[in-house]
Each structure stands twice: as C-alpha cells, then as structure tokens.
Coordinates of C-alpha atoms and ligand atoms in Angstrom, one line a residue:
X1 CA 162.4 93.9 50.4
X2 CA 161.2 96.1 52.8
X3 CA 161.3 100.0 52.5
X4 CA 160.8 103.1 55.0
X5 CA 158.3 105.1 53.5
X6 CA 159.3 108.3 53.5
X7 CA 158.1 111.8 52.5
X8 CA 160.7 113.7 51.2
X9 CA 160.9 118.1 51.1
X10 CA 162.3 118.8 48.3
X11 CA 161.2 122.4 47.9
X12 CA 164.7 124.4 46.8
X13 CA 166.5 121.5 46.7
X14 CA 168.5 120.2 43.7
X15 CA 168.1 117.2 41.8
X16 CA 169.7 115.3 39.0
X17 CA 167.4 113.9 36.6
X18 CA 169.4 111.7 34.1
X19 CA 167.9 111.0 30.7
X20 CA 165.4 113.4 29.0
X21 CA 162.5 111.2 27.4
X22 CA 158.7 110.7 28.0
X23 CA 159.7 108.5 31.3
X24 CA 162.3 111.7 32.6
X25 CA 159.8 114.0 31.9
X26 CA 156.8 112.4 33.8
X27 CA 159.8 112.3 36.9
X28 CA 160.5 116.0 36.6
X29 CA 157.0 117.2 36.1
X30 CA 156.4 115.3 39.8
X31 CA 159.5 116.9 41.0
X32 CA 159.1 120.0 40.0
X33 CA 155.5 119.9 41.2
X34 CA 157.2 119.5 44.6
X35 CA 159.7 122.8 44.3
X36 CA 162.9 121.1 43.6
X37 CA 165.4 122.4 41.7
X38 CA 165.8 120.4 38.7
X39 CA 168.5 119.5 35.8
X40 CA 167.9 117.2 33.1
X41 CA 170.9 115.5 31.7
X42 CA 170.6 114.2 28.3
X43 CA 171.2 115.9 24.6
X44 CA 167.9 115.1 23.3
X45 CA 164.7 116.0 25.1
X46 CA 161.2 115.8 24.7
X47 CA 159.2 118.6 23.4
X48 CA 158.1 120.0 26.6
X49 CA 161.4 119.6 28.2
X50 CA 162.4 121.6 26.0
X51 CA 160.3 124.0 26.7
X52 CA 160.7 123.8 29.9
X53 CA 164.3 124.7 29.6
X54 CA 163.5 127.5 27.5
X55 CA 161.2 129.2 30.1
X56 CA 164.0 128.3 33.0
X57 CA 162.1 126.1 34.6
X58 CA 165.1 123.4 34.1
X59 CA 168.3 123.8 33.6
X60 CA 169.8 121.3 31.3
X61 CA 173.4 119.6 30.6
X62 CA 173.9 117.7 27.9
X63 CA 177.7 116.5 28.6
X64 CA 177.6 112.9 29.4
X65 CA 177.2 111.9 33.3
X66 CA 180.1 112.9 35.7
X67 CA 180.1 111.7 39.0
X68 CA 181.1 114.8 40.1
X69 CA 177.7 116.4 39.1
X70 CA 176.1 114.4 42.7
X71 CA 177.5 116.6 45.0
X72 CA 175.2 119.6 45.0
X73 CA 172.3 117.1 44.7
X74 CA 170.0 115.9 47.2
X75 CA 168.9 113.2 44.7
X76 CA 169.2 111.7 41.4
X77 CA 166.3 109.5 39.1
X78 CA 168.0 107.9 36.2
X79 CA 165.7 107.6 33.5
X80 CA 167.4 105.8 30.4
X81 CA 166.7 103.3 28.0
X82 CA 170.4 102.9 28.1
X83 CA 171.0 100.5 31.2
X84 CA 175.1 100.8 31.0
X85 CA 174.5 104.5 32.1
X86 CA 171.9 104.0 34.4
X87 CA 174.3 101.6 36.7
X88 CA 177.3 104.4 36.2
X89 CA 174.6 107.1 37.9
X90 CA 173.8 104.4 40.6
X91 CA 177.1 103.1 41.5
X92 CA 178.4 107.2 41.8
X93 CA 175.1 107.7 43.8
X94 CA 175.9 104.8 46.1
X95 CA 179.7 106.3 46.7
X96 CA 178.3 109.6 47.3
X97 CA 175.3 108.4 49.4
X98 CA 173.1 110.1 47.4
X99 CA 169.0 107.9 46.8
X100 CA 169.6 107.5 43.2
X101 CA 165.8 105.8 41.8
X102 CA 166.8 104.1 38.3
X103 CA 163.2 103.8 36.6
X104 CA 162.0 100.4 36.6
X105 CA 165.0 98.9 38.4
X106 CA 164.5 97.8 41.8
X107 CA 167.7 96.3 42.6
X108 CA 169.7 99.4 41.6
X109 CA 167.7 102.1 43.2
X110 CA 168.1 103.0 47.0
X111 CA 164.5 104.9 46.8
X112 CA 161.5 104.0 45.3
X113 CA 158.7 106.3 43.8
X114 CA 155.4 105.3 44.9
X115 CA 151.7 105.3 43.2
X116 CA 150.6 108.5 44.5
X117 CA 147.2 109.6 45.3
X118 CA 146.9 113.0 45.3
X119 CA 144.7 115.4 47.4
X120 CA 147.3 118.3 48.6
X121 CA 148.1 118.3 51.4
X122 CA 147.1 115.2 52.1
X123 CA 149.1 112.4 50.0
X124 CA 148.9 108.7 50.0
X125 CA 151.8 106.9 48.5
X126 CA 151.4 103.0 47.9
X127 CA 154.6 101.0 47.1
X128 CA 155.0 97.4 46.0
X129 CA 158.7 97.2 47.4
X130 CA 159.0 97.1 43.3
X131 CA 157.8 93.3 43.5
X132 CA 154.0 94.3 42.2
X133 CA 154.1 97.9 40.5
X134 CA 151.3 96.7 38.5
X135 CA 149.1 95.8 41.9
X136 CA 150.3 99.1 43.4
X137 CA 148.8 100.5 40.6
X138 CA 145.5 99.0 40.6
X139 CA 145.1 100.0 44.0
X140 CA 145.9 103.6 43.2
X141 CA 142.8 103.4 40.7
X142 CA 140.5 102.0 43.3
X143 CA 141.5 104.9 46.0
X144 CA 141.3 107.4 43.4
X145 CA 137.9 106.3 42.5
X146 CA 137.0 106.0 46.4
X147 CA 138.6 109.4 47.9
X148 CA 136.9 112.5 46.9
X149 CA 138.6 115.7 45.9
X150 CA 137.3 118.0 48.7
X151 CA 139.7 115.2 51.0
X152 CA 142.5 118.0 50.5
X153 CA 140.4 120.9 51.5
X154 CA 139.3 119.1 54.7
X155 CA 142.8 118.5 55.5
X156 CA 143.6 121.8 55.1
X157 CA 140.4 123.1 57.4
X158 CA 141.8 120.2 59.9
X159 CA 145.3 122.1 59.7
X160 CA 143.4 125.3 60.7
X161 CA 142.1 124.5 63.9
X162 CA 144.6 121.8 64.8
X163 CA 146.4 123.6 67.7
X164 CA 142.9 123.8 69.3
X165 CA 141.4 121.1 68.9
X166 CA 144.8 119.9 70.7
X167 CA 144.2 122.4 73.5
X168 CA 141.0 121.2 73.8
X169 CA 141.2 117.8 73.8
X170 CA 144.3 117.1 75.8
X171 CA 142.7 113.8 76.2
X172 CA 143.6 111.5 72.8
X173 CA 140.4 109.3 73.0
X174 CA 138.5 112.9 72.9
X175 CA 140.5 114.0 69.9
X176 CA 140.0 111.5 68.3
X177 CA 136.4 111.0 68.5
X178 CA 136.3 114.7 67.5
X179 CA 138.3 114.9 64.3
X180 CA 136.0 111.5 63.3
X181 CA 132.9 113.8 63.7
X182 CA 134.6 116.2 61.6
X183 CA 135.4 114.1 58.6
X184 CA 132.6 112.2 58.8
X185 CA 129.8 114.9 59.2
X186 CA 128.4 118.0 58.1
X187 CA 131.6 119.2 57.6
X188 CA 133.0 117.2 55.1
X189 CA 129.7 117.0 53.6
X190 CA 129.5 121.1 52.8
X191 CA 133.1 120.8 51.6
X192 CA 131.9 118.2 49.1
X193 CA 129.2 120.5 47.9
X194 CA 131.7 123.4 46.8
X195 CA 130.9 125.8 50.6
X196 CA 134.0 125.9 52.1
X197 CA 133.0 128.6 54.2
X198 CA 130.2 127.3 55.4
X199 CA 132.2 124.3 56.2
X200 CA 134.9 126.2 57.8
X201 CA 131.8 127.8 60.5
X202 CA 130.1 124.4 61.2
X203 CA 133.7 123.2 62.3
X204 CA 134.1 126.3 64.4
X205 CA 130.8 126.0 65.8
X206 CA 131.7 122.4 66.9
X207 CA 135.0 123.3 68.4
X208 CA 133.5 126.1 70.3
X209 CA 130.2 124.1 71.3
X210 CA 133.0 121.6 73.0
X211 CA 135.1 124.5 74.1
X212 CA 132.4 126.1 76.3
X213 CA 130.5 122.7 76.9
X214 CA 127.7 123.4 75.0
X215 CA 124.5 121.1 74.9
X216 CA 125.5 121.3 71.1
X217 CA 124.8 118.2 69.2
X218 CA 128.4 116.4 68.1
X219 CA 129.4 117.5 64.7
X220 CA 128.9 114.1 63.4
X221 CA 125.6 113.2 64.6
X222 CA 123.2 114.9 62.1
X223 CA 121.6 112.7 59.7
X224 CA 121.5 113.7 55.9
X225 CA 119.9 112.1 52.6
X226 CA 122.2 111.7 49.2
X227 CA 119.4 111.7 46.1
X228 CA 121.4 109.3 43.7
X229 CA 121.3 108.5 40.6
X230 CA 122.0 104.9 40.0
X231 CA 121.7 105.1 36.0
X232 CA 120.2 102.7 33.9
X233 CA 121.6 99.1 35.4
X234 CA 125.5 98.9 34.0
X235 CA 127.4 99.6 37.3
X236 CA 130.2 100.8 35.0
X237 CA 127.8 103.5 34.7
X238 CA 127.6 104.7 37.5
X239 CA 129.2 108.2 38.7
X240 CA 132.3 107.8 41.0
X241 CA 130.6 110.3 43.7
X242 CA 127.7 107.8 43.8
X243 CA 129.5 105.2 44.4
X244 CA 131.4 107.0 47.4
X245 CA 127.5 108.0 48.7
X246 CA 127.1 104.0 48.7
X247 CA 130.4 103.3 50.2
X248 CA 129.1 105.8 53.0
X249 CA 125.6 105.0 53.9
X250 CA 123.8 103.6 56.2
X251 CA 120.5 102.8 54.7
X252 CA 119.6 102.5 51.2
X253 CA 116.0 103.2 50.1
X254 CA 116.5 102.2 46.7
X255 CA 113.7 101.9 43.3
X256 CA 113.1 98.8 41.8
X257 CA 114.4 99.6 38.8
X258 CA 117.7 99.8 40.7
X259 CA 120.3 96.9 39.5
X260 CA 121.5 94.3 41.8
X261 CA 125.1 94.7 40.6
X262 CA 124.8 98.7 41.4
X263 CA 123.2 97.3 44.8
X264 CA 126.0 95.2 45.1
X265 CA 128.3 97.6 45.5
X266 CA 127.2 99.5 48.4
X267 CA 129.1 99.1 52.0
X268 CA 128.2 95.2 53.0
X269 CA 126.5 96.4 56.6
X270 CA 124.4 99.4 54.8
X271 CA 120.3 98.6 55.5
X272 CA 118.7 98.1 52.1
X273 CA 115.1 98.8 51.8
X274 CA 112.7 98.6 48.3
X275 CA 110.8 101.6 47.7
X276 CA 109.3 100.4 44.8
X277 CA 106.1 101.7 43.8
X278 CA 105.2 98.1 42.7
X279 CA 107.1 96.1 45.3
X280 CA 103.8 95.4 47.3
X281 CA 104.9 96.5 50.8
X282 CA 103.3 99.4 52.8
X283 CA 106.1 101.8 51.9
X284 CA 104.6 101.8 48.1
X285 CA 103.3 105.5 48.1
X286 CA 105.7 109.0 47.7
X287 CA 104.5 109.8 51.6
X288 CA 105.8 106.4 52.8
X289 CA 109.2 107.0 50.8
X290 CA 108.7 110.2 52.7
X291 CA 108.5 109.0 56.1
X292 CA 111.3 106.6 55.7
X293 CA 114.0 109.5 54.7
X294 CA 112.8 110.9 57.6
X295 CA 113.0 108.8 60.2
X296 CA 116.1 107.3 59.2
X297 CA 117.5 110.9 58.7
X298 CA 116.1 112.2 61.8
X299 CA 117.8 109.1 63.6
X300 CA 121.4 110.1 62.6
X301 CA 121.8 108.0 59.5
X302 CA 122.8 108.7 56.2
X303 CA 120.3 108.0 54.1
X304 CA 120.7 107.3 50.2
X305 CA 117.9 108.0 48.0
X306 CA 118.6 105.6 45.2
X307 CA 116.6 106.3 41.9
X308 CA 117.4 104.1 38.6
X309 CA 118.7 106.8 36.2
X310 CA 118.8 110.4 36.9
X311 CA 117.2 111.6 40.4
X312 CA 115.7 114.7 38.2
X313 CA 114.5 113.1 35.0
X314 CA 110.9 111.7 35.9
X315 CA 111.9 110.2 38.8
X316 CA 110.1 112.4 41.8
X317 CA 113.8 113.8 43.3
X318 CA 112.0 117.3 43.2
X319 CA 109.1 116.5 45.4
X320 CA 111.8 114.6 47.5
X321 CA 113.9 117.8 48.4
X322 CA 111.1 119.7 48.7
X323 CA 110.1 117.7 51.4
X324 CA 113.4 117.2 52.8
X325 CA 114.0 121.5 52.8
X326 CA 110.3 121.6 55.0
X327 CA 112.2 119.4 57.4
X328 CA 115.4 121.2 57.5
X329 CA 116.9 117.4 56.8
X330 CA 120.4 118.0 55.0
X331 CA 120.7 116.3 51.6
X332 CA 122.5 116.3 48.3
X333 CA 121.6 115.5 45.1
X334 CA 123.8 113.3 42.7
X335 CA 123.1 113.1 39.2
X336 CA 123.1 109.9 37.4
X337 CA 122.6 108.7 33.9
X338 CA 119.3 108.9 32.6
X339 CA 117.1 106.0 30.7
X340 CA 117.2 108.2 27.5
X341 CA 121.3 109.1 27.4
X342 CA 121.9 105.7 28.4
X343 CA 119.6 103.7 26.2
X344 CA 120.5 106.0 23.3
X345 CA 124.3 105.4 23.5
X346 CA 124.3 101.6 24.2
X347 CA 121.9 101.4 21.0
X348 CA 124.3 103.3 18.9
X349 CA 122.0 105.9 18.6
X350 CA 123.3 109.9 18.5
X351 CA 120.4 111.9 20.2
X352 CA 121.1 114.8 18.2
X353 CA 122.8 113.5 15.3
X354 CA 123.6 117.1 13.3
X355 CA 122.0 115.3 9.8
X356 CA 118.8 114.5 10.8
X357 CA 117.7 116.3 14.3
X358 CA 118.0 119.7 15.8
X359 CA 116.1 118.7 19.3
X360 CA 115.7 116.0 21.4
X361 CA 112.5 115.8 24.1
X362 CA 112.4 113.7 27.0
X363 CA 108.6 113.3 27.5
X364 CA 106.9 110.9 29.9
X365 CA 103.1 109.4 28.9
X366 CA 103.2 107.3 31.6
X367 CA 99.4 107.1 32.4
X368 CA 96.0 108.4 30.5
X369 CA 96.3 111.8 32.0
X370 CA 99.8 112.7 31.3
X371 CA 99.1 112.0 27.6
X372 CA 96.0 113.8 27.9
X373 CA 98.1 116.8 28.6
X374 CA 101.0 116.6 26.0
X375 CA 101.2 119.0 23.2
X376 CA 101.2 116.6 20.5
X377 CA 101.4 119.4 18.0
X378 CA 104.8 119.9 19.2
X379 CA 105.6 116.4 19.8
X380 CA 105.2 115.7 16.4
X381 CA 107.3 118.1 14.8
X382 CA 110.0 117.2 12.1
X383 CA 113.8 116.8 12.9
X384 CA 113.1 116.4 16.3
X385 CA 114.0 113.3 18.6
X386 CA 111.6 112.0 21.0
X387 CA 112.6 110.0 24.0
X388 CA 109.6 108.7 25.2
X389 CA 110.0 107.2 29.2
X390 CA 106.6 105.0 29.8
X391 CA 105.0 101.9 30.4
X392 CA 104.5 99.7 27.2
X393 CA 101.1 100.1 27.3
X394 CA 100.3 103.3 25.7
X395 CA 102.3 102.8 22.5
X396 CA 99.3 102.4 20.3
X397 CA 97.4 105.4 21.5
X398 CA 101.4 107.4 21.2
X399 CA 101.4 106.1 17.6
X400 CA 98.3 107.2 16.7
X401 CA 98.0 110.6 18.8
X402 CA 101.7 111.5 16.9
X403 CA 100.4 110.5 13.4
X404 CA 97.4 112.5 13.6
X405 CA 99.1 115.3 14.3
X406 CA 101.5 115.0 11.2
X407 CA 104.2 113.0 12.2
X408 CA 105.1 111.0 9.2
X409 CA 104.1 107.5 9.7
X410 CA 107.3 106.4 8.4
X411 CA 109.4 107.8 10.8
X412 CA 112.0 105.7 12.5
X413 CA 112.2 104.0 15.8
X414 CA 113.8 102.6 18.1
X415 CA 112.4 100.5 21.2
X416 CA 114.9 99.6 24.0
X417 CA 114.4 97.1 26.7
X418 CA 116.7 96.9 29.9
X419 CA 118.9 99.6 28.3
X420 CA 122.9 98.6 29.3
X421 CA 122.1 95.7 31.0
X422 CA 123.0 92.4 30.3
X423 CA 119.6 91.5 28.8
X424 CA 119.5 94.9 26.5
X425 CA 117.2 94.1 22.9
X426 CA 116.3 96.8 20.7
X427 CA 113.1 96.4 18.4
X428 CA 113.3 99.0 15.4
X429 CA 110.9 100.2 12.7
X430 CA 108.2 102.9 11.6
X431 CA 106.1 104.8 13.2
X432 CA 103.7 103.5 11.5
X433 CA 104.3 99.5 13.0
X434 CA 105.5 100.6 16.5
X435 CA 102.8 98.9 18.7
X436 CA 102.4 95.9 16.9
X437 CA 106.2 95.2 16.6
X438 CA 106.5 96.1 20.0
X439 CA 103.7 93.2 20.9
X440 CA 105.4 91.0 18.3
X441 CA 108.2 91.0 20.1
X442 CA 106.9 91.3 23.6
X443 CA 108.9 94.5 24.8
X444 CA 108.3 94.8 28.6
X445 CA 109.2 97.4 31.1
X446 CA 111.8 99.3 31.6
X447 CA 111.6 100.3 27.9
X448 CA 112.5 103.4 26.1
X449 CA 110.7 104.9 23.2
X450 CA 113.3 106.7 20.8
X451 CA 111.2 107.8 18.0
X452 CA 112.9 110.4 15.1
X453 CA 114.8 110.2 12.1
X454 CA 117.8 109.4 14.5
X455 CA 116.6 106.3 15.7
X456 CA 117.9 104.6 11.9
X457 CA 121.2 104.7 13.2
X458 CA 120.2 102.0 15.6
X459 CA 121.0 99.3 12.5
X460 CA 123.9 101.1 11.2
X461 CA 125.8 102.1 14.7
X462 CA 124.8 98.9 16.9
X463 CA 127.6 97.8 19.0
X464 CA 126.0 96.6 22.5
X465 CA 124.7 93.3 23.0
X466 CA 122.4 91.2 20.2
X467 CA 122.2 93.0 17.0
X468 CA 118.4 95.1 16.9
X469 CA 115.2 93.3 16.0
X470 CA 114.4 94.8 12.5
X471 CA 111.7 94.8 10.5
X472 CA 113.4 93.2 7.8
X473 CA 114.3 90.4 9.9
X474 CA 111.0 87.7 10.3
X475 CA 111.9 85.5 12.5
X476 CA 111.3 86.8 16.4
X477 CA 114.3 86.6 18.3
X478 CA 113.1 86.2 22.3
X479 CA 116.0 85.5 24.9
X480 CA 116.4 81.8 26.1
X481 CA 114.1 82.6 29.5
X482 CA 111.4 83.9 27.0
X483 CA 111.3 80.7 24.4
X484 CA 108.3 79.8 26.7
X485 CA 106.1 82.3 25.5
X486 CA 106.3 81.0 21.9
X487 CA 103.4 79.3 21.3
X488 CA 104.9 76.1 19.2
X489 CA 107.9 74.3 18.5
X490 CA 108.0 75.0 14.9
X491 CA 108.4 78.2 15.5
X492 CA 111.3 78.2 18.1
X493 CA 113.2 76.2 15.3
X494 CA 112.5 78.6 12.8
X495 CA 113.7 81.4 15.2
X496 CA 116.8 79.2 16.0
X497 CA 117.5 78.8 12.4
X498 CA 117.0 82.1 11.6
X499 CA 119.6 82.8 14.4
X500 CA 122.2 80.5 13.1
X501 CA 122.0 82.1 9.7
X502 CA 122.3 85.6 11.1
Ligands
SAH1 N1 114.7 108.5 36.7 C1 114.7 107.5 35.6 C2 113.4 107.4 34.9 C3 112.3 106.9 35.8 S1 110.8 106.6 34.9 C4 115.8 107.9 34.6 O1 116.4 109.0 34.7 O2 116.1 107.1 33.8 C5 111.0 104.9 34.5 C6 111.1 104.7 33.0 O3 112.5 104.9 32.7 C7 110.9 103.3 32.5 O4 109.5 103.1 32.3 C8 111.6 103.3 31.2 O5 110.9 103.9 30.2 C9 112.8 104.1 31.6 N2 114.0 103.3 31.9 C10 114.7 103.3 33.1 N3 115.7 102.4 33.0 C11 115.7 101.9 31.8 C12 116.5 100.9 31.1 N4 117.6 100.4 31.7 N5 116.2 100.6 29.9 C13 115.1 101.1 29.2 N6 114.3 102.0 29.8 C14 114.6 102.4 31.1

C-alpha cells in the first residue's frame, strides 16, 4: 500500500478517541500533545484517563458508539480490544469521510500513525504502510540515537531568520549552501553545548557577513576538536553523543586503548590516525598529538579526540584544551565511561557498597615518580575503595607501600583485565598475594586495580564473562590464545580438567 504522508493541525480541533485503555491513552496523550480537542469513549478508563477527565483535559462519554458522534470530529482512532466495535467506528467513519485509524489494523484504517521522532518543531514520521511496524520501529531507535536534541532548537533559529536568508539568497544553489553551513557548523555546534544565544549571534553574524559581502569566513568552514570518551572497549558503552561526534568527523586521532568495534562505528570515509603513546610512529609524544589537532583543526576539519574511557580521568584531555583554548581552536568535551566505573560494574563490583566503604579513590601509579608522590597514609585508610589505573608492573611495590602504611594485608582485591571486553578475566584475592597472583596468572595491560573490602563482591556478584580467578581455585585458567605460555602439557590438562569440573 502506498500512503500520503501527511502532517495533520490538529490544534482546536476535535477528535473521537474510541476505547479508554493503555493503547487509547498512549493515542490521546500524542493527540492532546498536538492541541486537539479530545473525547474518550469507553466506561472504563485507565487511571490517568481518569484523571485526565477530572482536570478537563478530556471530556469523556461512556454511552456505546453512535455514528452520529463523527460529525463534529475531524478524526477518530479506535482503540479496542473488541474488534466488532472497532469495524462499527470504521465503517461510520468511512460513510462520513472522516480518517478513522483502528490500532493495529491496517486494512480498516484510512490513516496511519507513524513512528515519530520528535525534536519540535522539527518531526520525522516513518511509516511501514502497516506491512513492518516492527522495522519502522527499529529505525525510529536508530534516528533517535543519531539526531541530537538541540536539532529542534536549530530549527527554530532556522525559522528565525528564514525570510532573510530568502531575501538574501534569491538564488536556491546559494541557499542551500548556506543553511548547510548553518547546520553543519559553529552554529549547531554552540546549540549542542547549551548557548543558544551565542548560537543565535554566530548565525546573524553569517547572514550579515553574506548580506554586506563580507570577507567573512563561511559559517561552516571553521574547524573544531570533540575530546571523546570512547569508554572502556564495549561499544554498547559508549554515550549516544559520542557516537553522533563519530558519525560527524572527519579525522579520528584515536588512543590505542581505543576498541576496534568503537572504531568501527565511526563514519566509513572519516581519516583514522593512532595516537598511541606506544604505537611507534613519530606522533608518539603529547606535542605531536598536539600538532595533529591542530593542523587538522586549522584545516577546517572536525577533529575527534578519541581517548579510551573518560577524556578527564588520567587521560591528558586537560592539557589538550588547554592547548586547544591558546589556539582559539573550538572544541568540546564528551565524557565517556571510565576504566574504574566500567571495570567495577562488569565485575559485579559496587564501588561504594554502603556495608563496607564510605569512599572510593581513583589514583594513578603509573610510573616510579607518581608513586613516589602518593600519600600512602591516606591511600591506605580503612573502608575506603581504591581504584588503582596503572601498568602491571608496580603491583609489588603498591602492595608493599599500602601494607606498610596499615592497610590490612588481608584486604580484598580485585584485578581486572580488558574490562567489558570480550576477553574481560578478573584475578581476586588479598592484599597480601596481589603481585604474585597477578604474575600467576599473567594479568597484562589494560588492567584495573580495585583494592577494598568491596572488591569481595567480585565472587558473590559476578555476572560478565568467565567466573573470577580466585584464590581458592588452583588450577590457572589462561584464555585459549594464552595456553602457549604454559610451560607443559600436564599442566594445560590439569587446567582443562579443572575447567570441566567448574
Ligand atoms: N582515560 C582512561 C584511563 C587512561 S589510563 C579512562 O578513563 O579509563 C590507562 C589505564 O586505564 C590502563 O593502564 C588501565 O589501568 C585502565 N584501563 C583502561 N581501559 C581498561 C579496560 N578496558 N580494562 C581494564 N583497565 C582499563
């Protein structure tokens, strides 16, 4: 079947909604949404029907269906379970030629309600012609995800200066080209970031910069830089305003620690480019990273800054946008999910559970020096969780240091490698065994330290991947690409026996 979409004004305008369930209620909340005058017909009604009757909002009959009852109306939805009724309301609809929808009922409806997205005023309405609601649907969830909210305040800023943009531009090419620099650049950018005023004078500063021929640069042709936070490797856990900063830019200077699969998902034609401090190429150090924002920035593009976890959380963002302010470069900053809040939560393990911690610390003891500088007094403090972000190496000097200073050496830990991803193992224990079980079991990089009386929930609350590597537990449990590194056979088939009993 195929249907002319249609927008309908239904502000002041009456309409018969038939049936007064959960299905007639979702109808009339869209409808009244929209202005119209609504009257639900059915005895019993849901709770907030009801209420809405009782505050006038609806009026309500609760005789059954009269034909008569279409005249006034400018539509009718008939939304009952009862499908005798439903075709009486569409067959007097039809006679009347008034659109009757019936919910769920193609054939007898002479309009269909769309999957809406929703970003007043601007409105996209997907239909299926009834054959695929549930594909319409999906692709309702993917726009939704895509289209960002400040998309309805830049229509309304386009509404603004329409007529003279039109005066301006009498030529259509021209327009167009304009109102693309608009809603690609700086504009929708400071709309995005919450300044609608701001927004509002960069689009006047355009217009007028056209108006009076102005060596003005186009509105669109400033570069910026997005700081994004990729999280920890799970693309599911990514935000949905990164993912819009992917689907947007033109070069990616992305971390190692950066998943394919979140890599994946950027726009196919974007320019990727590994920043990694280990990667081995001449963009290794922070002034490289530096220079690259820069140039590509300066040339136009937008840049994403992709960090693995949070741009903030030991990851260099401040130093970025320091930089970035000295150069007058426009940027944003998107948060991600950190290493810690991640690796926490896919281990089952409740950062601040209230029975057994009051604090949790993100600490960093990533080289000699920073852990030369740590307050280990503090660090070691009772009912307190540490989440330690660091290279393996320095577990044994961490244990020792945090002993020392008091920290009970049966405390509990938690050691968690490739947090979310596919790969994910947790190694658990005491304080007191932390770095050999972490060489027993050959944790590498990335790995998160979550040391505190918390980090017992890992064997209780475990619900992501392989169940954790406890002490209790003697066999060592490597993943299949790992078996190499066991030095004999009899030992791998103790470890797969071990397995098969578990
Ligand atoms: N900005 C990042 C941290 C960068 S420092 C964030 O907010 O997460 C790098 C350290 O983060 C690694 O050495 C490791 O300790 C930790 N890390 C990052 N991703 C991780 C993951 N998926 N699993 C475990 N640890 C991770």
């Amino acid at each position: 079947m195929k249907l002319y979409p249609l927008f309908a004004d239904l502000s002041q305008r009456a309409v018969l909604v038939v049936g007064g369930g959960a299905v007639a209620e979702r109808k009339i909340e869209a409808l009244l949404a929209a202005q119209a005058v609504v009257t639900v017909n059915a005895v019993e009604l849901t709770g907030r029907l009801q209420r809405w009757v009782a505050q006038g909002r609806i009026a309500q009959r609760r005789e059954a269906f009269r034909d008569d009852w279409l005249d006034p109306v400018w539509l009718v939805v008939a939304a009952t379970s009862d499908r005798a009724v439903n075709r009486q309301v569409a067959a007097a609809a039809g006679r009347r030629r008034v659109f009757v929808n019936v919910v769920d009922d193609a054939a007898l409806s002479s309009f269909h309600v769309p999957a809406v997205i929703d970003r007043a005023p601007l409105t996209i309405a997907i239909s299926s012609g009834g054959d695929a609601p549930m594909l319409a649907r999906l692709l309702r969830e993917r726009l939704e995800s895509l289209l960002d909210h400040s998309l309805g305040a830049l229509a309304a800023l386009a509404a603004k200066l329409r007529k003279r943009i039109r005066v301006r531009f009498a030529d259509m090419a021209a327009r167009r080209a304009f109102y693309e620099s608009l809603f690609a650049g700086p504009v929708a950018t400071l709309l995005r970031q919450g300044r609608p005023d701001e927004a509002l004078a960069a689009a006047e500063y355009a217009l007028a910069a056209a108006e009076y021929a102005l060596a003005a640069a186009p509105a669109g042709s400033a570069g910026s830089v997005a700081l994004v936070g990729a999280g920890p490797g799970d693309p599911g856990l990514l935000t949905l305003r990164a993912l819009r900063a992917l689907n947007e830019a033109d070069v990616i200077l992305h971390d190692r620690l950066v998943s394919a699969e979140v890599l994946d998902l950027a726009r196919r034609d974007a320019e990727r480019i590994e920043v990694g401090k280990q990667a081995g190429n001449h963009h290794t150090t922070q002034d490289g990273i530096h220079a690259l924002m820069l140039e590509h920035a300066r040339a136009g593009r937008r840049v994403v800054r992709l960090k693995g976890g949070d741009p903030f959380v030991f990851g260099r963002g401040g130093e970025e946008l320091e930089f970035l302010r000295a150069h007058k470069i426009p940027y944003e900053v998107v948060p991600g999910i950190t290493a810690a809040v991640a690796c926490a939560a896919y281990a089952g393990i409740a950062l601040t559970h209230r029975d057994h911690a009051q604090s949790v610390r993100f600490v960093t003891a990533h080289c000699q020096a920073s852990r030369d500088t740590l307050d280990w007094t503090a660090l070691a403090q009772e009912r307190q969780t540490l989440a330690v972000y660091m290279g393996v190496a320095g577990l044994a000097e961490l244990q020792q240091r945090l002993i020392e200073h008091g920290r009970a050496a049966a405390t509990p830990f938690a050691l968690i490698e490739n947090g979310s991803r596919a790969e994910q193992r947790v190694v658990t224990g005491t304080l007191a065994n932390l770095a050999e079980r972490a060489a027993v079991h050959a944790v590498r990089s990335p790995a998160l330290l979550i040391l505190g009386e918390v980090a017992a929930l890992a064997t209780s609350l475990a619900w992501f991947g392989s169940p954790p590597l406890g002490a209790s537990v003697h066999a060592i449990r490597v993943p299949a690409s790992r078996q190499a590194d066991l030095a004999d056979a009899p030992a791998r088939a103790g470890l797969l026996a071990a397995i098969h009993r578990a």
